Coordinates of C-alpha atoms and ligand atoms in Angstrom, one line a residue:
Chain A
M1 CA -21.7 73.5 -17.7
S2 CA -18.7 72.0 -15.8
N3 CA -16.3 75.0 -14.8
V4 CA -13.6 75.5 -12.6
L5 CA -13.6 77.8 -9.9
I6 CA -10.3 78.7 -7.9
V7 CA -10.9 80.9 -4.8
A8 CA -7.6 83.4 -4.5
E9 CA -6.6 84.9 -1.3
Q10 CA -5.3 88.3 -0.4
F11 CA -4.0 89.8 3.0
D12 CA -3.9 93.5 3.5
G13 CA -4.9 94.1 -0.2
K14 CA -2.1 91.9 -1.5
L15 CA -2.5 89.1 -3.6
R16 CA -0.6 85.7 -1.6
K17 CA 1.6 83.7 -4.0
A18 CA -0.3 80.5 -3.0
S19 CA -3.1 81.4 -4.8
L20 CA -1.2 81.7 -8.1
H21 CA -0.2 78.1 -7.4
A22 CA -3.8 77.1 -6.7
L23 CA -4.6 79.0 -9.9
G24 CA -2.2 76.8 -11.7
A25 CA -3.9 73.6 -10.5
G26 CA -7.2 75.2 -11.7
Q27 CA -5.5 75.6 -15.3
Q28 CA -4.7 71.8 -15.1
L29 CA -8.1 70.9 -14.3
A30 CA -9.9 73.2 -16.8
A31 CA -7.2 71.5 -19.5
R32 CA -8.7 68.2 -18.2
T33 CA -12.5 68.7 -18.3
G34 CA -12.6 71.1 -21.2
G35 CA -14.4 73.7 -18.6
A36 CA -13.6 77.3 -18.4
L37 CA -11.3 78.7 -15.5
H38 CA -12.7 81.1 -13.4
V39 CA -11.2 82.9 -10.2
A40 CA -12.7 84.6 -7.3
L41 CA -11.0 87.1 -4.7
L42 CA -13.0 88.1 -1.7
G43 CA -12.1 91.1 0.6
H44 CA -12.4 95.0 0.7
G45 CA -10.4 97.5 -0.9
I46 CA -8.8 94.5 -3.3
A47 CA -9.0 96.1 -6.7
E48 CA -5.0 96.1 -6.8
A49 CA -4.9 92.2 -5.9
A50 CA -7.5 91.6 -8.2
R51 CA -5.4 93.0 -11.1
G52 CA -2.9 90.4 -10.0
L53 CA -5.2 87.7 -11.0
A54 CA -5.6 89.0 -14.6
G55 CA -3.5 87.5 -17.5
F56 CA -4.1 83.8 -16.6
G57 CA -7.0 83.0 -18.9
A58 CA -9.3 83.1 -16.1
T59 CA -12.4 85.5 -15.6
V60 CA -11.9 87.1 -12.2
H61 CA -14.8 87.5 -10.0
V62 CA -14.1 90.3 -7.3
A63 CA -16.1 90.4 -4.4
D64 CA -15.3 93.7 -2.6
H65 CA -17.8 94.3 0.8
P66 CA -16.5 95.8 4.2
A67 CA -18.4 92.3 5.8
L68 CA -15.5 90.1 3.8
A69 CA -12.6 92.5 5.2
H70 CA -11.4 90.2 7.8
G71 CA -11.7 86.8 5.9
L72 CA -14.4 85.4 8.2
A73 CA -15.7 82.2 6.9
E74 CA -19.4 82.4 7.9
A75 CA -19.5 85.8 5.7
A76 CA -17.2 84.7 2.9
A77 CA -18.6 80.9 2.6
P78 CA -21.9 82.2 1.1
V79 CA -20.3 84.2 -1.2
V80 CA -18.4 81.6 -2.9
V81 CA -21.4 79.5 -3.1
Q82 CA -22.9 82.1 -5.4
I83 CA -20.0 82.8 -7.4
A84 CA -19.7 78.9 -8.0
R85 CA -23.4 78.9 -9.1
D86 CA -23.2 81.9 -11.0
C87 CA -20.1 80.5 -13.2
G88 CA -21.7 76.6 -13.4
A89 CA -18.6 75.5 -11.2
T90 CA -18.2 72.0 -10.6
L91 CA -14.7 72.1 -9.3
V92 CA -14.2 74.8 -6.7
G93 CA -10.7 75.0 -5.0
A94 CA -8.1 77.0 -3.3
A95 CA -4.6 76.6 -1.8
A96 CA -4.3 74.7 1.3
T97 CA -3.6 77.8 3.5
A98 CA -5.0 78.2 7.0
A99 CA -7.4 80.3 5.3
G100 CA -8.4 78.0 2.6
K101 CA -8.7 75.3 5.1
D102 CA -11.2 77.3 7.1
L103 CA -13.3 78.5 4.3
L104 CA -13.5 75.8 1.5
P105 CA -15.0 73.1 4.0
R106 CA -17.4 75.5 5.0
A107 CA -18.5 76.7 1.3
A108 CA -18.2 72.8 0.3
A109 CA -20.9 71.8 3.1
L110 CA -23.5 74.7 1.8
L111 CA -22.9 73.1 -2.0
G112 CA -23.5 69.8 -0.8
A113 CA -20.0 68.8 -2.0
G114 CA -17.5 66.3 -1.0
M115 CA -14.0 67.7 -0.3
A116 CA -10.4 66.6 -0.7
T117 CA -7.7 68.3 1.5
E118 CA -4.2 69.4 0.6
V119 CA -4.1 67.8 -2.9
L120 CA -0.7 66.9 -4.2
G121 CA -1.4 66.0 -7.7
L122 CA -4.4 64.7 -10.3
G123 CA -5.0 61.1 -11.2
G124 CA -7.9 59.6 -13.3
A125 CA -8.2 60.0 -17.0
G126 CA -9.6 63.2 -18.9
P127 CA -12.9 64.6 -17.2
A128 CA -12.7 62.1 -14.2
I129 CA -10.5 63.4 -11.8
L130 CA -8.8 61.6 -8.9
F131 CA -7.5 63.6 -6.1
R132 CA -3.9 62.6 -4.6
R133 CA -3.6 63.6 -0.9
P134 CA -1.5 62.7 1.8
M135 CA -3.2 60.7 4.8
W136 CA -1.4 59.6 8.3
A137 CA 1.1 62.5 8.5
G138 CA 2.3 61.8 4.9
N139 CA 3.1 58.2 5.5
V140 CA 0.5 57.4 2.9
V141 CA -0.7 58.8 -0.1
A142 CA -4.3 58.2 -1.2
E143 CA -6.1 58.3 -4.6
V144 CA -9.8 59.6 -3.8
E145 CA -12.6 59.8 -5.6
I146 CA -15.5 62.5 -5.0
T147 CA -18.8 61.4 -6.0
T148 CA -20.9 64.9 -5.5
P149 CA -21.8 66.7 -8.6
V150 CA -19.6 69.6 -7.0
K151 CA -16.2 68.6 -5.7
V152 CA -14.2 71.0 -3.6
F153 CA -10.4 70.9 -2.8
T154 CA -7.4 72.8 -1.6
V155 CA -3.9 72.3 -3.1
R156 CA -0.6 72.2 -1.4
P157 CA 1.0 75.1 -3.1
T158 CA 4.5 73.5 -3.4
E159 CA 3.0 70.8 -5.6
F160 CA 1.5 72.7 -8.4
A161 CA 3.4 75.2 -10.6
P162 CA 2.2 78.7 -10.6
A163 CA -0.2 79.5 -13.2
A164 CA 1.0 80.2 -16.7
A165 CA 0.4 83.5 -18.3
G166 CA -2.9 83.4 -20.6
A167 CA -5.7 85.7 -21.9
A168 CA -6.5 88.6 -19.9
G169 CA -9.7 87.5 -18.6
E170 CA -12.8 89.7 -18.1
V171 CA -13.0 91.0 -14.7
R172 CA -16.9 91.1 -13.1
A173 CA -17.6 92.5 -9.7
V174 CA -19.9 90.1 -7.7
A175 CA -22.9 91.9 -6.0
V176 CA -22.4 90.9 -2.6
G177 CA -25.6 90.7 -0.2
I178 CA -24.4 90.4 3.3
D179 CA -26.1 91.6 6.2
A180 CA -23.5 92.6 8.4
A181 CA -25.6 93.0 11.4
A182 CA -26.9 89.3 11.1
L183 CA -23.2 87.9 11.2
R184 CA -22.2 86.1 14.4
T185 CA -18.9 86.1 14.0
R186 CA -16.7 89.4 14.4
S187 CA -13.1 89.8 14.2
V188 CA -11.5 91.5 17.3
D189 CA -7.8 91.8 16.9
F190 CA -5.1 90.6 14.4
Q191 CA -1.2 90.0 15.9
V192 CA 0.8 90.2 12.7
V193 CA 3.7 88.3 13.0
K194 CA 6.2 91.0 11.3
S195 CA 9.1 89.8 9.8
E196 CA 12.0 91.1 7.3
R197 CA 12.5 87.7 6.0
P198 CA 11.2 86.1 3.3
E199 CA 7.6 84.2 3.9
L200 CA 8.7 80.6 5.2
T201 CA 6.5 78.7 2.6
E202 CA 8.3 81.0 -0.5
A203 CA 11.8 81.0 0.8
R204 CA 14.7 79.8 -1.3
V205 CA 16.5 78.5 1.9
V206 CA 14.7 77.4 5.2
V207 CA 17.0 76.7 8.5
S208 CA 14.6 75.3 11.2
G209 CA 15.5 74.9 15.0
G210 CA 14.1 72.2 17.5
R211 CA 14.6 71.1 20.8
G212 CA 18.1 71.0 20.4
T213 CA 18.4 74.6 20.5
K214 CA 17.1 74.8 24.2
G215 CA 15.5 77.9 23.2
D216 CA 18.3 79.7 22.0
F217 CA 17.5 80.6 18.4
K218 CA 20.0 82.9 17.7
A219 CA 22.4 80.7 15.8
V220 CA 19.5 79.2 13.8
E221 CA 18.1 83.0 12.9
A222 CA 21.9 84.2 12.2
L223 CA 22.3 81.5 9.7
A224 CA 19.0 82.0 7.9
D225 CA 19.9 85.8 7.7
A226 CA 23.3 85.1 6.3
L227 CA 21.5 82.8 3.7
G228 CA 18.8 85.2 3.0
G229 CA 16.3 82.5 4.3
A230 CA 13.2 82.0 6.5
V231 CA 13.5 80.6 10.0
G232 CA 11.1 77.5 10.9
A233 CA 10.9 75.3 14.1
S234 CA 9.7 71.9 15.2
R235 CA 6.6 71.4 17.2
A236 CA 8.9 70.8 20.6
A237 CA 10.3 74.4 19.9
V238 CA 7.0 76.3 19.1
D239 CA 5.3 74.6 22.3
A240 CA 7.8 75.6 24.3
G241 CA 7.4 79.0 23.4
W242 CA 11.2 79.7 21.8
A243 CA 9.4 80.4 18.3
P244 CA 6.1 81.6 17.3
N245 CA 3.2 79.4 16.0
D246 CA 3.9 80.6 12.7
W247 CA 7.4 79.0 12.5
Q248 CA 6.2 75.3 12.8
V249 CA 7.1 73.0 10.0
G250 CA 5.2 69.8 9.8
Q251 CA 2.2 67.8 9.4
T252 CA -0.1 70.4 11.3
G253 CA 2.2 73.6 10.6
K254 CA 3.4 74.6 7.1
V255 CA 4.6 72.7 4.4
V256 CA 7.7 74.2 2.8
A257 CA 9.8 72.7 -0.2
P258 CA 12.9 75.0 -0.2
E259 CA 16.0 74.6 -2.6
L260 CA 17.7 74.3 1.0
Y261 CA 16.3 73.1 4.4
V262 CA 18.6 73.0 7.4
A263 CA 17.4 70.9 10.4
A264 CA 19.3 72.0 13.5
G265 CA 18.4 70.1 16.9
I266 CA 15.5 68.3 15.4
S267 CA 15.1 64.6 15.7
G268 CA 13.2 64.0 12.6
A269 CA 9.7 62.9 13.7
I270 CA 7.3 61.8 10.8
Q271 CA 5.3 64.7 11.8
H272 CA 8.2 67.3 11.1
V273 CA 9.6 65.5 8.0
A274 CA 6.0 65.6 6.5
G275 CA 6.5 69.1 6.2
M276 CA 9.8 69.4 4.5
K277 CA 10.6 66.3 2.8
G278 CA 9.9 68.1 -0.6
S279 CA 12.6 70.2 -0.3
R280 CA 15.5 70.0 -3.0
V281 CA 18.3 69.5 -0.5
I282 CA 18.2 68.8 3.2
V283 CA 21.1 69.3 5.8
A284 CA 20.8 67.9 9.2
V285 CA 22.6 69.0 12.1
N286 CA 22.2 66.8 15.3
K287 CA 24.2 65.4 18.0
D288 CA 22.8 62.0 17.8
P289 CA 24.1 59.8 15.3
E290 CA 20.8 57.8 15.2
A291 CA 18.4 60.7 14.8
P292 CA 16.1 59.7 12.2
I293 CA 16.6 62.9 10.6
F294 CA 19.7 61.7 9.1
Q295 CA 17.5 59.2 7.3
V296 CA 16.1 61.8 5.0
A297 CA 19.1 64.2 5.0
D298 CA 21.4 64.7 1.7
Y299 CA 24.3 66.1 4.1
G300 CA 24.3 65.3 7.9
L301 CA 26.7 66.6 10.5
V302 CA 26.9 64.6 13.6
A303 CA 27.9 67.8 16.0
D304 CA 26.8 70.6 18.1
L305 CA 24.7 73.0 16.4
F306 CA 25.8 75.8 18.3
Q307 CA 29.5 75.3 16.7
V308 CA 28.3 74.2 13.4
L309 CA 25.8 76.9 12.6
P310 CA 28.0 79.9 13.4
A311 CA 30.8 78.4 11.6
L312 CA 28.6 77.7 8.7
A313 CA 27.2 81.3 8.5
E314 CA 31.0 82.7 8.7
R315 CA 31.8 80.8 5.5
V316 CA 28.6 81.9 3.6
K317 CA 29.7 85.5 4.7
A318 CA 33.1 84.8 3.5
S319 CA 32.0 83.6 0.2
R320 CA 30.5 86.8 -0.8
Chain B
M1 CA -24.0 80.8 33.4
P2 CA -23.4 76.9 33.1
L3 CA -22.1 75.7 29.8
K4 CA -23.2 72.5 28.1
I5 CA -20.1 71.4 25.7
L6 CA -20.3 68.8 23.3
V7 CA -16.9 67.1 22.2
T8 CA -15.5 64.6 19.8
A9 CA -13.0 61.8 20.7
K10 CA -12.4 59.9 17.7
R11 CA -10.4 56.6 17.5
V12 CA -7.4 56.6 15.4
E13 CA -3.9 55.0 14.9
D14 CA -1.4 56.0 17.4
P15 CA 0.9 58.7 15.8
E16 CA 3.6 56.7 17.2
S17 CA 2.9 53.5 15.3
K18 CA 4.3 52.9 12.0
I19 CA 1.8 53.0 9.4
R20 CA 2.4 50.7 6.3
V21 CA 0.1 50.4 3.2
K22 CA -1.0 46.7 2.2
P23 CA 0.5 45.2 -0.7
D24 CA -2.7 45.7 -3.0
G25 CA -3.2 49.4 -2.0
S26 CA -6.6 48.5 -0.5
G27 CA -5.9 49.8 3.1
I28 CA -3.0 50.3 5.8
V29 CA -1.5 47.2 7.8
T30 CA -3.2 47.0 11.0
D31 CA -1.3 44.4 12.6
G32 CA 0.9 45.9 15.2
V33 CA -0.7 49.3 15.2
N34 CA -2.1 50.8 18.5
Y35 CA -4.9 53.1 18.7
K36 CA -5.9 56.2 20.7
M37 CA -7.8 59.1 21.2
N38 CA -7.1 61.7 18.0
P39 CA -4.6 64.1 19.6
F40 CA -6.2 67.2 18.7
D41 CA -9.7 65.7 20.1
E42 CA -7.6 65.1 23.5
I43 CA -6.9 68.9 23.5
A44 CA -10.5 69.8 22.8
V45 CA -11.6 67.5 25.6
E46 CA -9.0 69.0 27.7
E47 CA -10.6 72.5 26.7
A48 CA -14.0 71.4 27.3
L49 CA -12.9 70.5 30.9
R50 CA -11.4 73.5 31.6
L51 CA -14.5 75.4 30.6
R52 CA -16.8 73.6 32.8
E53 CA -14.2 73.9 36.0
A54 CA -14.7 77.8 34.9
H55 CA -18.4 78.2 34.5
G56 CA -20.1 74.9 35.6
G57 CA -22.0 72.8 33.1
E58 CA -21.7 69.6 31.3
V59 CA -19.5 68.1 29.0
V60 CA -20.9 65.4 26.7
V61 CA -18.3 63.2 24.6
A62 CA -19.3 61.8 21.4
A63 CA -17.9 60.0 18.7
I64 CA -18.7 57.9 15.6
G65 CA -17.6 54.2 15.0
G66 CA -17.4 50.9 15.7
E67 CA -17.8 48.8 19.0
K68 CA -14.1 49.4 19.7
Q69 CA -14.5 53.2 19.6
Q70 CA -16.0 52.8 23.3
T71 CA -12.3 52.5 24.1
E72 CA -11.8 56.5 23.6
L73 CA -15.2 57.5 24.8
R74 CA -14.4 55.9 28.0
A75 CA -10.7 57.6 28.0
A76 CA -12.4 61.0 27.7
L77 CA -14.8 60.0 30.3
A78 CA -11.7 59.0 32.6
M79 CA -10.1 62.7 31.6
G80 CA -13.5 64.2 33.4
A81 CA -16.2 64.1 30.5
D82 CA -19.7 63.5 31.9
R83 CA -21.3 61.5 29.8
A84 CA -20.9 59.6 26.1
I85 CA -22.9 59.2 22.9
L86 CA -21.3 56.6 20.8
V87 CA -23.1 57.1 17.0
R88 CA -22.9 53.2 16.1
H89 CA -21.7 53.1 12.6
D90 CA -19.2 50.6 10.8
G91 CA -17.6 51.3 7.3
P92 CA -15.9 54.6 5.7
L93 CA -16.8 58.1 6.4
D94 CA -16.7 61.5 5.2
A95 CA -16.9 65.1 6.3
L96 CA -20.4 65.1 4.8
V97 CA -21.6 62.0 6.7
V98 CA -19.5 62.8 10.0
S99 CA -21.3 66.4 10.1
A100 CA -24.8 65.1 9.2
L101 CA -24.5 62.8 12.1
L102 CA -22.8 65.1 14.5
A103 CA -25.3 67.7 13.6
K104 CA -28.2 65.1 14.6
V105 CA -26.5 64.5 17.9
C106 CA -26.5 68.4 18.5
E107 CA -30.1 69.0 17.5
Q108 CA -30.6 66.7 20.3
E109 CA -28.1 67.8 22.8
R110 CA -28.4 71.5 22.2
P111 CA -25.0 72.6 23.4
D112 CA -23.8 75.9 23.7
L113 CA -20.3 75.1 22.2
A114 CA -19.2 72.2 19.8
L115 CA -15.6 71.6 20.3
L116 CA -13.8 69.2 17.8
G117 CA -10.0 68.7 16.6
K118 CA -9.1 70.8 13.8
Q119 CA -8.1 67.5 12.1
S120 CA -7.6 63.7 12.9
I121 CA -4.5 62.6 12.1
D122 CA -5.8 59.3 10.0
D123 CA -7.5 61.1 7.2
D124 CA -5.7 64.6 7.7
Q125 CA -8.7 66.3 6.1
N126 CA -9.3 69.1 8.6
Q127 CA -13.0 69.6 7.5
A128 CA -15.5 68.1 10.2
G129 CA -15.9 71.2 12.2
Q130 CA -16.6 73.5 9.4
Y131 CA -18.9 71.1 7.8
L132 CA -20.7 70.9 10.9
A133 CA -20.7 74.9 11.8
A134 CA -22.2 75.3 8.1
R135 CA -25.2 72.4 8.7
L136 CA -26.1 74.1 12.1
G137 CA -25.8 77.6 10.3
W138 CA -23.5 78.2 13.4
P139 CA -20.4 80.7 13.4
Q140 CA -17.3 78.7 13.4
A141 CA -14.0 79.4 14.7
T142 CA -11.0 76.9 13.5
F143 CA -7.6 76.5 14.8
A144 CA -8.1 77.9 18.1
S145 CA -4.9 78.5 20.3
K146 CA -3.7 81.0 22.5
S147 CA -1.2 83.8 22.5
E148 CA 0.6 82.5 25.8
S149 CA 2.9 79.4 25.2
L150 CA 2.2 75.9 26.4
E151 CA 5.0 76.7 29.4
S152 CA 3.2 80.2 30.3
E153 CA 1.4 80.6 33.7
A154 CA -2.0 80.8 32.0
E155 CA -1.2 77.1 30.9
Q156 CA 0.0 75.9 34.5
K157 CA -3.1 77.3 36.0
K158 CA -5.1 75.6 33.3
L159 CA -7.1 78.5 32.3
P160 CA -9.2 77.8 29.2
G161 CA -7.9 79.7 26.2
V162 CA -11.4 80.1 24.8
V163 CA -12.8 82.6 26.8
V164 CA -16.6 82.5 27.3
A165 CA -18.2 85.9 28.2
A166 CA -20.3 86.2 31.1
G167 CA -23.6 85.5 30.4
G168 CA -22.4 82.9 27.9
K169 CA -23.7 84.8 25.0
S170 CA -20.3 84.8 23.2
A171 CA -17.0 83.3 23.2
R172 CA -13.2 84.9 22.1
V173 CA -11.1 82.4 20.3
V174 CA -7.1 83.1 19.3
R175 CA -6.8 81.3 16.4
E176 CA -4.0 80.5 14.0
A177 CA -4.2 82.2 10.8
D178 CA -1.7 82.8 7.8
G179 CA 0.9 85.2 9.1
G180 CA -0.4 85.6 12.7
L181 CA -2.9 85.3 15.5
Q182 CA -6.5 86.3 14.8
T183 CA -8.9 87.0 17.6
L184 CA -12.6 86.1 16.8
E185 CA -15.6 86.7 18.9
V186 CA -18.5 84.2 18.0
Q187 CA -21.8 84.4 19.2
L188 CA -23.2 81.1 21.2
P189 CA -23.9 78.3 20.1
A190 CA -20.7 77.9 17.8
V191 CA -18.2 75.4 16.6
V192 CA -14.7 75.4 18.0
T193 CA -11.8 73.5 16.3
V194 CA -8.7 73.4 18.2
D195 CA -4.9 73.6 17.4
L196 CA -2.1 71.9 19.0
R197 CA -1.0 75.0 21.2
L198 CA -4.3 75.4 22.9
N199 CA -3.2 73.4 25.9
K200 CA -1.7 70.3 27.3
P201 CA -4.1 67.7 27.6
R202 CA -4.2 65.9 31.2
F203 CA -3.9 62.5 31.8
A204 CA -6.5 60.4 33.3
S205 CA -6.3 59.6 37.1
L206 CA -6.7 56.2 38.5
P207 CA -9.9 57.3 40.3
G208 CA -11.1 59.0 37.2
I209 CA -10.4 55.7 35.1
M210 CA -12.4 54.1 37.9
K211 CA -15.3 56.4 37.5
A212 CA -15.5 56.4 33.9
K213 CA -16.6 52.8 34.2
K214 CA -19.9 53.7 35.9
K215 CA -20.3 57.1 33.7
E216 CA -23.3 56.8 31.0
L217 CA -22.3 55.8 27.6
K218 CA -25.3 55.5 25.4
E219 CA -25.5 54.3 21.9
L220 CA -27.5 55.4 18.7
A221 CA -27.5 53.3 15.6
A222 CA -26.5 55.7 12.9
A223 CA -29.0 54.1 10.6
S224 CA -31.6 55.4 13.2
L225 CA -30.9 59.1 12.6
G226 CA -32.2 59.7 8.9
V227 CA -29.0 60.6 7.4
D228 CA -27.2 59.4 4.0
L229 CA -24.6 57.1 5.2
A230 CA -22.9 56.8 2.0
P231 CA -19.5 58.9 1.7
A232 CA -19.1 61.0 -1.3
V233 CA -15.2 60.9 -0.9
V234 CA -14.1 57.8 -1.8
V235 CA -10.6 56.4 -1.3
R236 CA -9.9 54.4 -4.4
S237 CA -6.1 53.2 -3.6
L238 CA -3.4 53.9 -1.3
A239 CA 0.3 53.8 -1.7
E240 CA 3.5 54.5 0.0
P241 CA 5.3 58.0 -1.1
P242 CA 8.5 57.9 -2.7
R243 CA 11.1 57.6 0.0
R244 CA 13.9 60.1 -0.1
K245 CA 17.1 58.4 0.0
G246 CA 19.3 59.2 2.9
G247 CA 22.3 60.9 2.0
V248 CA 25.9 61.1 3.3
K249 CA 27.5 62.0 6.7
V250 CA 30.0 64.9 6.6
A251 CA 32.9 65.2 8.9
D252 CA 32.7 69.0 9.5
V253 CA 31.5 72.4 8.4
D254 CA 34.4 72.4 5.4
E255 CA 33.1 69.2 4.0
L256 CA 29.4 70.5 4.2
W257 CA 30.1 73.9 2.6
K258 CA 32.0 71.9 -0.2
K259 CA 29.0 69.6 -0.7
L260 CA 26.5 72.3 -0.7
H261 CA 28.6 74.9 -2.9
E262 CA 30.2 72.3 -5.7
E263 CA 28.0 69.2 -5.3
A264 CA 24.4 70.3 -4.7
K265 CA 25.1 73.8 -5.9
V266 CA 22.9 75.2 -3.8
L267 CA 25.1 77.7 -2.0
Ligands
LIG1 C1 -1.0 65.2 16.2 C2 0.9 65.6 16.1 C3 0.9 66.4 15.3 C4 2.3 66.9 15.1 N1 2.7 68.0 14.2 C5 4.0 68.1 13.9 C6 4.3 69.3 13.4 O1 3.7 69.8 12.4 N2 5.6 69.6 13.2 C7 6.6 69.1 14.1 O2 7.7 69.5 14.2 N3 6.1 67.9 14.7 C8 5.2 67.8 14.9 N4 4.7 66.7 16.0 C9 5.7 66.5 17.0 C10 6.5 65.4 16.6 O3 6.0 64.3 16.8 C11 7.9 65.8 17.6 O4 7.5 65.2 18.6 C12 8.6 66.8 17.3 O5 8.7 67.2 15.8 C13 9.9 67.1 17.8 O6 10.8 68.0 17.8 P1 12.2 68.2 17.8 O7 12.8 67.4 16.8 O8 12.6 69.5 18.3 O9 12.6 67.4 19.2 P2 13.4 66.2 19.9 O10 12.5 65.0 19.3 O11 13.2 66.1 21.3 O12 14.7 66.2 19.3 C14 15.4 67.0 19.5 C15 16.9 66.9 19.0 O13 18.0 67.7 19.1 C16 19.3 67.0 19.4 N5 20.2 67.9 20.0 C17 20.1 68.2 21.2 N6 20.8 69.0 21.6 C18 21.6 69.3 20.2 C19 22.8 70.2 20.0 N7 23.3 71.1 21.0 N8 23.0 70.3 18.7 C20 22.5 69.3 17.7 N9 21.6 68.6 18.1 C21 21.0 68.5 19.4 C22 18.9 65.6 19.9 O14 19.9 64.8 19.6 C23 17.6 65.3 19.3 O15 17.6 64.7 18.2 C24 3.1 66.3 16.1 C25 3.1 65.4 17.0 C26 1.4 65.1 16.8 C27 1.2 63.9 18.0

């Protein structure tokens, strides 16, 4: 058996959209290898989220257990291993979210598997898969081969189309035998970053601010709101405490690919560009005409962001 | 309770250096490239030192690599680590090999905490800490951060972000999760991988650099550790990604609006 298992994610009982992109990658792999597609969902009280995984031609494995409620890798990794073995999976993947990057390497180690992180595309021929992935902050794209019998990967959601509709797929409950008392990890608290705005990685428009905002994100946020978009930030702005961690776009933050990305007061360091260069249209607003951001921007405006952003927001509102 | 901490300090290409691929795709051009300690490992070393300052104990810095890797181990010693272990190995590595070697070092050293950067900025894999935790059967807390910003008072006072309980049995770690900050409590020994917002690493002082020269740097031959050294994740070829073409400069907001509305049709 050489099947494909995608580990889906939910948060608070809601399926994460990124998982449907990972499932899309799973469909491609199943088509390439001729294997069957399986998808697993782990958590507690996840029946509704599990229903969202039906209809993609995959067998759905639902592992519902109180010890899986907080996404602890220590608890979840053995369950992923159990499901992978049960369904004969030789390709085990997930979305390259923080949760996927936490869990999948631990599961890979338990499976004795090599792993490719943040896969951008699939190379090779037929069932011999090569994984294309970024290295050196996206300066380089490597084609890697994994030689262990089981191969583990995470995919960058923006690089794979969401799963196409398919057969309903059987739903199976997984018998989870976790000894909760033996776990040596406990979730103590979760401070949710609440936002009325769309999720950064799913927004049609992202407006990001950098050090050039000097700590005043009001103009950035107002433009994002006028456009119904999400707000992002450079590392410099997050490090300074002007924006939550969760807003960081880049090599080590979120990777976004919206229809429109506006970079305001951001110089365009390679580590930032790595997280937004897949955007369809990039606008840069920067006072420095030599700023490297202009090398990747479709439209550049050499000006003060505090003048440009409010004026642009006005134009947007006036056009409604 | 004094803590024994094992921390990694990998040698990587300087993030400021321009990375180009050799014409035949077999590797990167190394001419003119500078090397330094992986920036995430610098944060891990800083955290280890703050924990030692708060609790006492010992900071052992480890790395796997060739002779040149000594430079980054010395850099960690100059920051204040107590001694260093270089697992000598030339040739490609993957997380399976790295974690197997580091697990051997952990078995010998028996640290309370293994601190690693969350990823190394050359291969950007973000795997070694998680693999290590799995191999050792230890709990893991990845992407350690803190609630306070890097401009906060807590940071100015150089307090550790990882909070080890009195008695040294457990640690609390604030970590960057999807959609917020999660606080985990892990029983020690544990593996913690660190993210950018945990701390601002210190620079080595001149006396620190002088002292580092005399600190112990032990070498172990990787081949002597009974580990399969053949990587299973093999890079077949490298290429430069398609470049985005720079566009045009616009004169003012009116022109920008027109372009976005009429040409790009995005607004
Ligand atoms: C290991 C590592 C990982 C990293 N990961 C990331 C990452 O994930 N994401 C990320 O963003 N960075 C990352 N960085 C940091 C990156 O290298 C840059 O330091 C950072 O992106 C700079 O942020 P910035 O552009 O906001 O600040 P700066 O580089 O200081 O640029 C500020 C810009 O604002 C302009 N400006 C100032 N005032 C105004 C004004 N009134 N109007 C218009 N323009 C103005 C200036 O001309 C300047 O170009 C990483 C670095 C390392 C070493």
